[in-house]
């Protein structure tokens, strides 16, 4: 588990990212996960009020096992490339109150496909001591050829001569998702996990279910806290 401060200046955050990126482990997973987590956060771009959630799903059935959620205030400014410093304080509160921890965690955002190789999935994984992957809806860095239109098609994403992830078609004829290792797994592991969790929607189930939950929380349809299913 990495020791890092989240209450820092933007300059300190950039320096810290560069150091943390050296701790990222891209070794392949040693065993198939039993539980997978998904995390997301919902807020209006210019508001500090946020709702954060982590869901835990059975890896084979994709059935919900547990969820953890909080309502919080964000204190770090909105700075592209430093979003983990804005979002992780709240998400770490969700993680800490989870009684059932997942084997791997999928984040709505980047892993190593990041200007300093430290997107939210890498930062969260190092901070929590969990294998993590990023599943992003848009590209931050990385050049690639468009994958085929069939579900399961993919192409490597390259940045500065390095493999940083995959553009993956998670559903027939929809825009790809952009998948990269956060830490504790290879990019191939991240791609395979994202595809395994793709069940008829563009967004794989862990982050899709977390997204549904945080929006229900923001609308007042759910109560924050810890839930077992």
Short mmCIF file of C-alpha atoms in Angstrom, two decimals:
data_model
loop_
_atom_site.label_atom_id
_atom_site.label_comp_id
_atom_site.label_asym_id
_atom_site.label_seq_id
_atom_site.Cartn_x
_atom_site.Cartn_y
_atom_site.Cartn_z
CA UNK A 1 0.00 0.00 0.00
CA UNK A 2 1.44 3.36 -1.01
CA UNK A 3 1.81 6.14 1.53
CA UNK A 4 0.66 9.34 -0.12
CA UNK A 5 -1.00 12.60 0.82
CA UNK A 6 -4.12 13.72 -1.03
CA UNK A 7 -4.22 17.20 0.53
CA UNK A 8 -1.47 18.77 -1.55
CA UNK A 9 -0.98 21.65 -3.98
CA UNK A 10 -1.25 21.08 -7.72
CA UNK A 11 2.54 21.29 -8.08
CA UNK A 12 3.04 18.79 -5.26
CA UNK A 13 0.43 16.50 -6.84
CA UNK A 14 2.32 16.42 -10.15
CA UNK A 15 5.59 15.63 -8.39
CA UNK A 16 3.87 12.96 -6.32
CA UNK A 17 2.34 11.35 -9.41
CA UNK A 18 5.77 10.97 -10.98
CA UNK A 19 7.06 9.20 -7.88
CA UNK A 20 4.00 6.97 -7.47
CA UNK A 21 4.14 5.93 -11.13
CA UNK A 22 7.42 4.18 -10.35
CA UNK A 23 5.54 1.89 -7.93
CA UNK A 24 2.99 0.69 -10.50
CA UNK A 25 3.18 -3.08 -10.97
CA UNK A 26 2.21 -4.43 -14.39
CA UNK A 27 2.85 -8.08 -13.54
CA UNK A 28 0.09 -10.48 -14.65
CA UNK A 29 -2.57 -11.51 -12.16
CA UNK A 30 -1.76 -14.77 -10.41
CA UNK A 31 -5.34 -16.02 -10.13
CA UNK A 32 -8.81 -15.42 -11.47
CA UNK A 33 -10.78 -12.91 -9.36
CA UNK A 34 -13.76 -14.03 -7.29
CA UNK A 35 -15.08 -10.54 -6.56
CA UNK A 36 -14.72 -7.39 -8.64
CA UNK A 37 -15.38 -3.85 -7.49
CA UNK A 38 -16.46 -0.87 -9.51
CA UNK A 39 -16.24 2.75 -8.42
CA UNK A 40 -17.67 6.02 -9.65
CA UNK A 41 -18.36 9.52 -8.42
CA UNK A 42 -21.16 11.89 -9.43
CA UNK A 43 -21.11 15.67 -9.20
CA UNK A 44 -21.80 18.77 -11.21
CA UNK A 45 -18.54 19.94 -12.75
CA UNK A 46 -18.56 23.29 -10.97
CA UNK A 47 -19.88 21.99 -7.64
CA UNK A 48 -17.86 20.65 -4.71
CA UNK A 49 -20.72 18.41 -3.53
CA UNK A 50 -20.29 14.79 -4.62
CA UNK A 51 -21.70 11.30 -4.21
CA UNK A 52 -19.25 8.41 -4.39
CA UNK A 53 -19.82 4.67 -4.48
CA UNK A 54 -18.05 1.34 -4.76
CA UNK A 55 -20.03 -1.73 -5.75
CA UNK A 56 -18.78 -5.29 -5.26
CA UNK A 57 -19.96 -7.92 -7.74
CA UNK A 58 -19.52 -11.67 -8.01
CA UNK A 59 -17.06 -12.05 -10.88
CA UNK A 60 -18.87 -14.92 -12.58
CA UNK A 61 -22.51 -13.90 -12.22
CA UNK A 62 -22.05 -10.10 -12.01
CA UNK A 63 -24.56 -10.14 -9.16
CA UNK A 64 -24.23 -7.42 -6.53
CA UNK A 65 -22.64 -8.55 -3.27
CA UNK A 66 -22.18 -5.23 -1.45
CA UNK A 67 -22.03 -1.50 -1.97
CA UNK A 68 -20.53 1.41 -0.08
CA UNK A 69 -21.39 5.06 -0.65
CA UNK A 70 -20.78 8.48 0.84
CA UNK A 71 -21.90 12.06 0.30
CA UNK A 72 -18.95 14.41 0.58
CA UNK A 73 -17.35 17.73 -0.29
CA UNK A 74 -14.39 17.89 -2.67
CA UNK A 75 -11.62 20.32 -1.80
CA UNK A 76 -9.10 19.84 -4.63
CA UNK A 77 -9.69 22.00 -7.73
CA UNK A 78 -10.73 20.60 -11.10
CA UNK A 79 -7.43 20.11 -12.94
CA UNK A 80 -7.19 17.76 -15.96
CA UNK A 81 -4.67 15.02 -15.22
CA UNK A 82 -5.10 15.44 -11.46
CA UNK A 83 -8.66 14.23 -11.06
CA UNK A 84 -7.65 11.47 -8.64
CA UNK A 85 -6.74 14.14 -6.08
CA UNK A 86 -10.24 15.57 -6.41
CA UNK A 87 -12.09 12.25 -6.29
CA UNK A 88 -10.03 9.83 -4.20
CA UNK A 89 -10.58 11.33 -0.74
CA UNK A 90 -14.28 10.53 -1.05
CA UNK A 91 -13.77 7.17 -2.77
CA UNK A 92 -11.29 6.10 -0.09
CA UNK A 93 -14.01 6.66 2.52
CA UNK A 94 -16.17 4.21 0.56
CA UNK A 95 -13.29 1.74 0.42
CA UNK A 96 -12.53 1.97 4.12
CA UNK A 97 -16.11 1.23 5.18
CA UNK A 98 -16.44 -1.77 2.83
CA UNK A 99 -16.54 -4.96 4.89
CA UNK A 100 -16.22 -7.17 1.79
CA UNK A 101 -13.25 -6.08 -0.30
CA UNK A 102 -13.02 -7.08 -3.98
CA UNK A 103 -10.03 -8.91 -5.45
CA UNK A 104 -9.77 -6.36 -8.26
CA UNK A 105 -11.21 -2.87 -8.67
CA UNK A 106 -12.42 -1.23 -11.89
CA UNK A 107 -12.35 2.56 -11.94
CA UNK A 108 -14.25 4.94 -14.20
CA UNK A 109 -11.14 6.57 -15.62
CA UNK A 110 -7.57 5.90 -16.63
CA UNK A 111 -4.92 3.54 -15.36
CA UNK A 112 -1.48 4.03 -16.88
CA UNK A 113 -2.97 5.62 -20.04
CA UNK A 114 -2.24 8.99 -18.44
CA UNK A 115 0.34 11.73 -19.13
CA UNK A 116 2.34 10.70 -16.06
CA UNK A 117 1.25 7.03 -16.12
CA UNK A 118 -0.83 7.52 -12.98
CA UNK A 119 -4.55 7.81 -13.61
CA UNK A 120 -7.13 7.27 -10.89
CA UNK A 121 -7.01 3.46 -11.21
CA UNK A 122 -3.25 3.44 -10.61
CA UNK A 123 -3.49 5.93 -7.75
CA UNK A 124 -6.43 4.14 -6.10
CA UNK A 125 -4.81 0.72 -6.51
CA UNK A 126 -1.56 1.86 -4.91
CA UNK A 127 -3.34 3.72 -2.12
CA UNK A 128 -5.70 0.85 -1.25
CA UNK A 129 -3.31 -2.01 -1.97
CA UNK A 130 -5.63 -3.63 -4.52
CA UNK A 131 -5.16 -4.71 -8.15
CA UNK A 132 -6.96 -2.15 -10.29
CA UNK A 133 -7.84 -1.29 -13.86
CA UNK A 134 -9.11 1.81 -15.58
CA UNK A 135 -12.11 1.72 -17.91
CA UNK A 136 -12.42 5.11 -19.57
CA UNK A 137 -15.04 6.51 -21.94
CA UNK A 138 -12.57 8.87 -23.62
CA UNK A 139 -8.86 9.01 -24.44
CA UNK A 140 -6.43 11.00 -22.34
CA UNK A 141 -3.25 9.78 -24.02
CA UNK A 142 -2.58 6.98 -26.48
CA UNK A 143 -2.61 6.49 -30.22
CA UNK A 144 -4.38 3.50 -31.76
CA UNK A 145 -6.11 2.16 -34.82
CA UNK A 146 -9.87 1.86 -34.55
CA UNK A 147 -10.79 -1.73 -33.60
CA UNK A 148 -13.27 -3.80 -35.61
CA UNK A 149 -16.98 -3.24 -35.08
CA UNK A 150 -17.58 -6.61 -33.39
CA UNK A 151 -17.66 -6.99 -29.62
CA UNK A 152 -14.26 -8.19 -28.41
CA UNK A 153 -12.26 -6.42 -31.12
CA UNK A 154 -9.35 -4.39 -29.78
CA UNK A 155 -6.17 -2.57 -30.69
CA UNK A 156 -3.18 -1.49 -28.64
CA UNK A 157 -2.88 2.09 -27.43
CA UNK A 158 0.66 3.49 -27.61
CA UNK A 159 2.12 6.57 -25.93
CA UNK A 160 5.74 7.66 -26.25
CA UNK A 161 6.67 4.23 -27.60
CA UNK A 162 5.03 2.39 -24.68
CA UNK A 163 1.97 0.18 -24.55
CA UNK A 164 -0.51 1.94 -22.26
CA UNK A 165 -3.71 -0.04 -22.82
CA UNK A 166 -6.32 -1.07 -25.35
CA UNK A 167 -9.18 0.41 -27.28
CA UNK A 168 -11.79 -2.32 -26.76
CA UNK A 169 -15.12 -2.80 -28.50
CA UNK A 170 -17.28 -3.85 -25.57
CA UNK A 171 -20.48 -4.09 -27.62
CA UNK A 172 -21.14 -4.47 -31.33
CA UNK A 173 -21.01 -1.19 -33.26
CA UNK A 174 -20.60 1.15 -30.29
CA UNK A 175 -17.70 3.47 -29.49
CA UNK A 176 -14.82 1.61 -27.81
CA UNK A 177 -13.91 1.86 -24.16
CA UNK A 178 -10.28 2.58 -23.31
CA UNK A 179 -8.86 0.04 -20.89
CA UNK A 180 -5.54 0.10 -19.08
CA UNK A 181 -3.93 -1.51 -16.09
CA UNK A 182 -3.94 0.59 -12.97
CA UNK A 183 -1.56 -1.60 -10.98
CA UNK A 184 -1.28 -5.25 -9.92
CA UNK A 185 -2.14 -6.63 -13.37
CA UNK A 186 -1.05 -6.49 -16.99
CA UNK A 187 -2.81 -4.50 -19.69
CA UNK A 188 -3.91 -7.84 -21.13
CA UNK A 189 -5.50 -8.74 -17.79
CA UNK A 190 -7.31 -5.40 -17.77
CA UNK A 191 -8.60 -5.98 -21.29
CA UNK A 192 -9.77 -9.50 -20.51
CA UNK A 193 -11.51 -8.41 -17.31
CA UNK A 194 -13.28 -5.53 -19.05
CA UNK A 195 -14.49 -7.84 -21.81
CA UNK A 196 -15.63 -10.50 -19.33
CA UNK A 197 -17.67 -7.84 -17.52
CA UNK A 198 -19.28 -6.49 -20.71
CA UNK A 199 -22.83 -7.79 -20.62
CA UNK A 200 -24.75 -6.02 -23.35
CA UNK A 201 -23.82 -2.42 -22.65
CA UNK A 202 -20.91 -0.27 -23.76
CA UNK A 203 -19.78 0.23 -20.14
CA UNK A 204 -18.74 -2.99 -18.32
CA UNK A 205 -20.89 -3.95 -15.34
CA UNK A 206 -18.71 -2.90 -12.37
CA UNK A 207 -18.41 0.75 -13.37
CA UNK A 208 -21.86 0.77 -14.98
CA UNK A 209 -23.49 -0.38 -11.74
CA UNK A 210 -21.45 2.12 -9.71
CA UNK A 211 -22.55 4.87 -12.10
CA UNK A 212 -26.21 3.90 -11.69
CA UNK A 213 -25.85 3.95 -7.90
CA UNK A 214 -24.17 7.35 -7.62
CA UNK A 215 -26.80 8.94 -9.82
CA UNK A 216 -29.56 7.42 -7.68
CA UNK A 217 -27.82 8.83 -4.64
CA UNK A 218 -27.58 12.27 -6.20
CA UNK A 219 -31.30 12.20 -7.02
CA UNK A 220 -32.13 11.12 -3.45
CA UNK A 221 -33.48 7.71 -4.50
CA UNK A 222 -30.94 5.81 -2.35
CA UNK A 223 -29.42 6.36 1.08
CA UNK A 224 -25.67 6.59 1.49
CA UNK A 225 -23.90 3.99 3.59
CA UNK A 226 -22.97 0.32 3.49
CA UNK A 227 -25.30 -2.29 1.99
CA UNK A 228 -25.05 -6.08 1.73
CA UNK A 229 -27.20 -7.89 -0.82
#
